[in-house]
PDB file of C-alpha atoms in Angstrom:
ATOM      1  CA  ASN A   1     -75.779-111.834 -37.237  1.00 41.00           C
ATOM      2  CA  GLU A   2     -78.604-111.231 -34.761  1.00 40.00           C
ATOM      3  CA  VAL A   3     -77.839-114.332 -32.651  1.00 35.00           C
ATOM      4  CA  VAL A   4     -74.189-113.316 -32.209  1.00 41.00           C
ATOM      5  CA  ARG A   5     -75.167-109.734 -31.337  1.00 44.00           C
ATOM      6  CA  VAL A   6     -77.687-110.872 -28.710  1.00 40.00           C
ATOM      7  CA  SER A   7     -75.171-113.360 -27.295  1.00 41.00           C
ATOM      8  CA  HIS A   8     -72.554-110.620 -26.888  1.00 46.00           C
ATOM      9  CA  GLU A   9     -75.034-108.229 -25.310  1.00 51.00           C
ATOM     10  CA  LEU A  10     -76.003-110.908 -22.808  1.00 59.00           C
ATOM     11  CA  GLY A  11     -72.308-111.475 -22.063  1.00 86.00           C
ATOM     12  CA  ILE A  12     -71.719-107.876 -21.012  1.00 91.00           C
ATOM     13  CA  GLY A  13     -75.066-107.783 -19.209  1.00 91.00           C
ATOM     14  CA  ASN A  14     -74.246-110.925 -17.228  1.00 92.00           C
ATOM     15  CA  LEU A  15     -70.759-109.666 -16.386  1.00 95.00           C
ATOM     16  CA  VAL A  16     -72.097-106.333 -15.118  1.00 94.00           C
ATOM     17  CA  ALA A  17     -74.747-108.110 -13.041  1.00 92.00           C
ATOM     18  CA  ARG A  18     -72.253-110.560 -11.512  1.00 93.00           C
ATOM     19  CA  VAL A  19     -69.634-107.962 -10.616  1.00 93.00           C
ATOM     20  CA  THR A  20     -71.967-105.286  -9.284  1.00 91.00           C
ATOM     21  CA  THR A  21     -73.934-107.834  -7.241  1.00 91.00           C
ATOM     22  CA  MET A  22     -70.743-109.153  -5.624  1.00 90.00           C
ATOM     23  CA  ALA A  23     -69.491-105.628  -4.941  1.00 88.00           C
ATOM     24  CA  VAL A  24     -72.793-104.530  -3.381  1.00 87.00           C
ATOM     25  CA  LYS A  25     -72.933-107.706  -1.234  1.00 85.00           C
ATOM     26  CA  LEU A  26     -69.564-106.869   0.294  1.00 78.00           C
ATOM     27  CA  GLY A  27     -71.244-103.801   1.721  1.00 71.00           C
ATOM     28  CA  PRO A  28     -70.273-100.244   2.612  1.00 66.00           C
ATOM     29  CA  ASN A  29     -67.043-101.296   4.359  1.00 60.00           C
ATOM     30  CA  PHE A  30     -65.666-102.691   1.119  1.00 62.00           C
ATOM     31  CA  LYS A  31     -62.550-100.721   0.185  1.00 57.00           C
ATOM     32  CA  PHE A  32     -62.605-100.306  -3.563  1.00 61.00           C
ATOM     33  CA  GLN A  33     -59.379 -99.594  -5.339  1.00 56.00           C
ATOM     34  CA  ILE A  34     -59.543 -95.931  -6.281  1.00 59.00           C
ATOM     35  CA  SER A  35     -57.540 -95.964  -9.466  1.00 64.00           C
ATOM     36  CA  LYS A  36     -57.757 -96.682 -13.152  1.00 68.00           C
ATOM     37  CA  GLN A  37     -54.639 -98.834 -12.901  1.00 77.00           C
ATOM     38  CA  PHE A  38     -54.813-102.570 -12.420  1.00 85.00           C
ATOM     39  CA  GLN A  39     -52.802-104.193  -9.642  1.00 82.00           C
ATOM     40  CA  ASN A  40     -52.936-107.472 -11.573  1.00 86.00           C
ATOM     41  CA  GLN A  41     -50.088-107.220 -14.082  1.00 90.00           C
ATOM     42  CA  ASN A  42     -51.753-109.668 -16.481  1.00 93.00           C
ATOM     43  CA  PHE A  43     -54.854-107.471 -16.622  1.00 92.00           C
ATOM     44  CA  GLN A  44     -52.707-104.349 -16.995  1.00 92.00           C
ATOM     45  CA  ALA A  45     -50.869-105.874 -19.963  1.00 95.00           C
ATOM     46  CA  LEU A  46     -54.013-107.316 -21.557  1.00 96.00           C
ATOM     47  CA  PHE A  47     -56.036-104.129 -21.310  1.00 95.00           C
ATOM     48  CA  GLY A  48     -53.073-101.994 -22.381  1.00 94.00           C
ATOM     49  CA  GLU A  49     -52.590-104.115 -25.488  1.00 96.00           C
ATOM     50  CA  THR A  50     -56.326-104.149 -26.188  1.00 96.00           C
ATOM     51  CA  TRP A  51     -56.541-100.338 -25.952  1.00 95.00           C
ATOM     52  CA  LYS A  52     -53.678-100.099 -28.440  1.00 97.00           C
ATOM     53  CA  LYS A  53     -55.487-102.446 -30.873  1.00 96.00           C
ATOM     54  CA  TYR A  54     -58.748-100.598 -30.197  1.00 96.00           C
ATOM     55  CA  TYR A  55     -57.349 -97.253 -31.352  1.00 96.00           C
ATOM     56  CA  GLU A  56     -55.576 -98.761 -34.363  1.00 96.00           C
ATOM     57  CA  LYS A  57     -58.691-100.600 -35.534  1.00 96.00           C
ATOM     58  CA  MET A  58     -61.029 -97.686 -34.848  1.00 96.00           C
ATOM     59  CA  GLU A  59     -58.807 -95.457 -36.944  1.00 95.00           C
ATOM     60  CA  GLU A  60     -59.263 -97.898 -39.832  1.00 95.00           C
ATOM     61  CA  PHE A  61     -63.033 -98.289 -39.168  1.00 93.00           C
ATOM     62  CA  ARG A  62     -62.622-102.028 -38.449  1.00 94.00           C
ATOM     63  CA  CYS A  63     -65.470-101.930 -35.959  1.00 94.00           C
ATOM     64  CA  ASN A  64     -66.247-105.645 -36.069  1.00 93.00           C
ATOM     65  CA  GLU A  65     -62.652-106.363 -35.022  1.00 95.00           C
ATOM     66  CA  VAL A  66     -62.844-103.765 -32.251  1.00 95.00           C
ATOM     67  CA  LEU A  67     -65.953-105.433 -30.861  1.00 94.00           C
ATOM     68  CA  ALA A  68     -64.298-108.855 -31.098  1.00 94.00           C
ATOM     69  CA  GLU A  69     -61.492-107.503 -28.890  1.00 95.00           C
ATOM     70  CA  VAL A  70     -64.037-106.187 -26.368  1.00 95.00           C
ATOM     71  CA  TRP A  71     -65.940-109.488 -26.269  1.00 94.00           C
ATOM     72  CA  GLY A  72     -62.594-111.217 -25.693  1.00 95.00           C
ATOM     73  CA  LEU A  73     -62.067-109.038 -22.596  1.00 96.00           C
ATOM     74  CA  ILE A  74     -65.531-109.960 -21.338  1.00 96.00           C
ATOM     75  CA  SER A  75     -64.638-113.628 -21.707  1.00 95.00           C
ATOM     76  CA  VAL A  76     -61.357-113.122 -19.813  1.00 96.00           C
ATOM     77  CA  CYS A  77     -63.250-111.418 -16.974  1.00 97.00           C
ATOM     78  CA  ASP A  78     -65.765-114.274 -16.792  1.00 95.00           C
ATOM     79  CA  LYS A  79     -62.924-116.805 -16.564  1.00 96.00           C
ATOM     80  CA  TYR A  80     -61.201-114.684 -13.895  1.00 96.00           C
ATOM     81  CA  ILE A  81     -64.389-114.721 -11.798  1.00 96.00           C
ATOM     82  CA  GLU A  82     -64.675-118.503 -12.085  1.00 96.00           C
ATOM     83  CA  GLU A  83     -61.002-118.952 -11.220  1.00 95.00           C
ATOM     84  CA  LYS A  84     -60.890-116.548  -8.246  1.00 95.00           C
ATOM     85  CA  ARG A  85     -64.432-117.176  -6.901  1.00 95.00           C
ATOM     86  CA  PRO A  86     -64.710-113.793  -5.125  1.00 93.00           C
ATOM     87  CA  TRP A  87     -68.236-114.556  -3.880  1.00 90.00           C
ATOM     88  CA  GLU A  88     -66.602-116.906  -1.355  1.00 90.00           C
ATOM     89  CA  GLU A  89     -65.306-113.778   0.424  1.00 80.00           C
ATOM     90  CA  LYS A  90     -61.679-114.842   0.559  1.00 85.00           C
ATOM     91  CA  PRO A  91     -58.984-112.385   1.702  1.00 87.00           C
ATOM     92  CA  GLU A  92     -58.237-111.435  -1.920  1.00 89.00           C
ATOM     93  CA  SER A  93     -61.913-110.956  -2.865  1.00 88.00           C
ATOM     94  CA  GLU A  94     -61.732-107.163  -2.482  1.00 86.00           C
ATOM     95  CA  GLU A  95     -58.763-106.958  -4.838  1.00 88.00           C
ATOM     96  CA  VAL A  96     -60.407-109.321  -7.353  1.00 92.00           C
ATOM     97  CA  ILE A  97     -63.616-107.291  -7.394  1.00 91.00           C
ATOM     98  CA  SER A  98     -61.656-104.030  -7.628  1.00 88.00           C
ATOM     99  CA  GLU A  99     -59.848-105.409 -10.679  1.00 92.00           C
ATOM    100  CA  LEU A 100     -63.171-106.416 -12.219  1.00 94.00           C
ATOM    101  CA  LEU A 101     -64.633-102.956 -11.571  1.00 91.00           C
ATOM    102  CA  ILE A 102     -61.689-101.356 -13.373  1.00 90.00           C
ATOM    103  CA  ALA A 103     -62.111-103.886 -16.186  1.00 94.00           C
ATOM    104  CA  LEU A 104     -65.813-103.027 -16.488  1.00 94.00           C
ATOM    105  CA  GLY A 105     -65.016 -99.318 -16.581  1.00 91.00           C
ATOM    106  CA  ASN A 106     -62.567 -99.897 -19.422  1.00 93.00           C
ATOM    107  CA  ILE A 107     -64.980-102.160 -21.295  1.00 95.00           C
ATOM    108  CA  ALA A 108     -67.742 -99.558 -20.934  1.00 93.00           C
ATOM    109  CA  ARG A 109     -65.440 -96.873 -22.352  1.00 92.00           C
ATOM    110  CA  MET A 110     -64.622 -99.144 -25.316  1.00 95.00           C
ATOM    111  CA  LEU A 111     -68.324 -99.766 -25.950  1.00 95.00           C
ATOM    112  CA  GLU A 112     -69.280 -96.068 -25.929  1.00 93.00           C
ATOM    113  CA  PRO A 113     -69.147 -95.613 -29.738  1.00 94.00           C
ATOM    114  CA  PHE A 114     -71.292 -98.714 -30.307  1.00 93.00           C
ATOM    115  CA  LEU A 115     -73.653 -99.043 -27.343  1.00 91.00           C
ATOM    116  CA  SER A 116     -73.585 -95.565 -25.873  1.00 91.00           C
ATOM    117  CA  SER A 117     -76.609 -95.880 -23.587  1.00 92.00           C
ATOM    118  CA  THR A 118     -75.414 -99.272 -22.324  1.00 91.00           C
ATOM    119  CA  ALA A 119     -71.917 -97.915 -21.667  1.00 92.00           C
ATOM    120  CA  GLU A 120     -73.400 -94.917 -19.863  1.00 90.00           C
ATOM    121  CA  GLU A 121     -75.550 -97.207 -17.689  1.00 91.00           C
ATOM    122  CA  ILE A 122     -72.561 -99.410 -16.805  1.00 91.00           C
ATOM    123  CA  LEU A 123     -70.539 -96.359 -15.739  1.00 89.00           C
ATOM    124  CA  ARG A 124     -73.521 -95.046 -13.765  1.00 87.00           C
ATOM    125  CA  ARG A 125     -73.827 -98.369 -11.917  1.00 88.00           C
ATOM    126  CA  LEU A 126     -70.123 -98.255 -11.159  1.00 86.00           C
ATOM    127  CA  GLY A 127     -70.532 -94.739  -9.821  1.00 82.00           C
ATOM    128  CA  VAL A 128     -67.909 -93.384 -12.211  1.00 78.00           C
ATOM    129  CA  SER A 129     -68.481 -89.820 -13.325  1.00 68.00           C
ATOM    130  CA  GLU A 130     -67.179 -88.123 -16.450  1.00 64.00           C
ATOM    131  CA  LYS A 131     -65.178 -85.704 -14.246  1.00 59.00           C
ATOM    132  CA  GLU A 132     -63.033 -88.524 -12.853  1.00 54.00           C
ATOM    133  CA  GLN A 133     -60.268 -88.646 -15.415  1.00 52.00           C
ATOM    134  CA  LYS A 134     -57.289 -89.947 -13.426  1.00 51.00           C
ATOM    135  CA  LYS A 135     -59.004 -91.957 -10.706  1.00 53.00           C
ATOM    136  CA  TRP A 136     -62.335 -93.689 -10.500  1.00 57.00           C
ATOM    137  CA  GLY A 137     -64.115 -93.570  -7.164  1.00 54.00           C
ATOM    138  CA  PHE A 138     -66.425 -96.539  -7.381  1.00 58.00           C
ATOM    139  CA  ARG A 139     -69.840 -96.186  -5.743  1.00 62.00           C
ATOM    140  CA  VAL A 140     -71.398 -99.386  -7.002  1.00 63.00           C
ATOM    141  CA  GLU A 141     -75.050-100.206  -7.275  1.00 60.00           C
ATOM    142  CA  SER A 142     -76.792-103.119  -8.894  1.00 68.00           C
ATOM    143  CA  GLY A 143     -79.785-102.746 -11.164  1.00 71.00           C
ATOM    144  CA  PRO A 144     -82.117-104.497 -13.548  1.00 66.00           C
ATOM    145  CA  SER A 145     -80.781-106.487 -16.463  1.00 67.00           C
ATOM    146  CA  LEU A 146     -79.056-104.349 -19.086  1.00 69.00           C
ATOM    147  CA  PHE A 147     -80.781-106.411 -21.763  1.00 59.00           C
ATOM    148  CA  PRO A 148     -84.142-107.602 -20.410  1.00 60.00           C
ATOM    149  CA  ARG A 149     -85.593-110.790 -21.831  1.00 60.00           C
ATOM    150  CA  ILE A 150     -88.241-110.118 -24.432  1.00 58.00           C
ATOM    151  CA  GLU A 151     -91.208-112.388 -23.944  1.00 66.00           C
ATOM    152  CA  LYS A 152     -92.886-113.694 -27.083  1.00 68.00           C
ATOM    153  CA  LYS A 153     -96.641-113.448 -27.097  1.00 68.00           C
TER     154      LYS A 153
END
């Protein structure tokens, strides 16, 4: 369904924009977590379980179910942002944004088989290179919308 597809694309686009904008606003002194491991145990468990389901479903070519899992993660991240409000620059804002950066890196990796250029752009904006297998050294930049609005003429 075209409406569902566009809605999901906007979800990942909005999440990337929100997280990268907050990270860039914190400036060059922001100490990003340099790891692929979450500090938040709930995120660690959720993403670990989702990766397990991801591989099982990909092996069976249940791509629609894989994408449903990914969109569920996007929704969790959006709720986490609303709950933690990291834009208010609280003491835990750096940790919250670090967790979201790791989440975005994982989501981008999960999207690679389906939206390869989008996944590549997300990883580029995060500053994550292909060579960084064990740790991700985030060098975040914001950018234009991943899915620009198409104006009808």
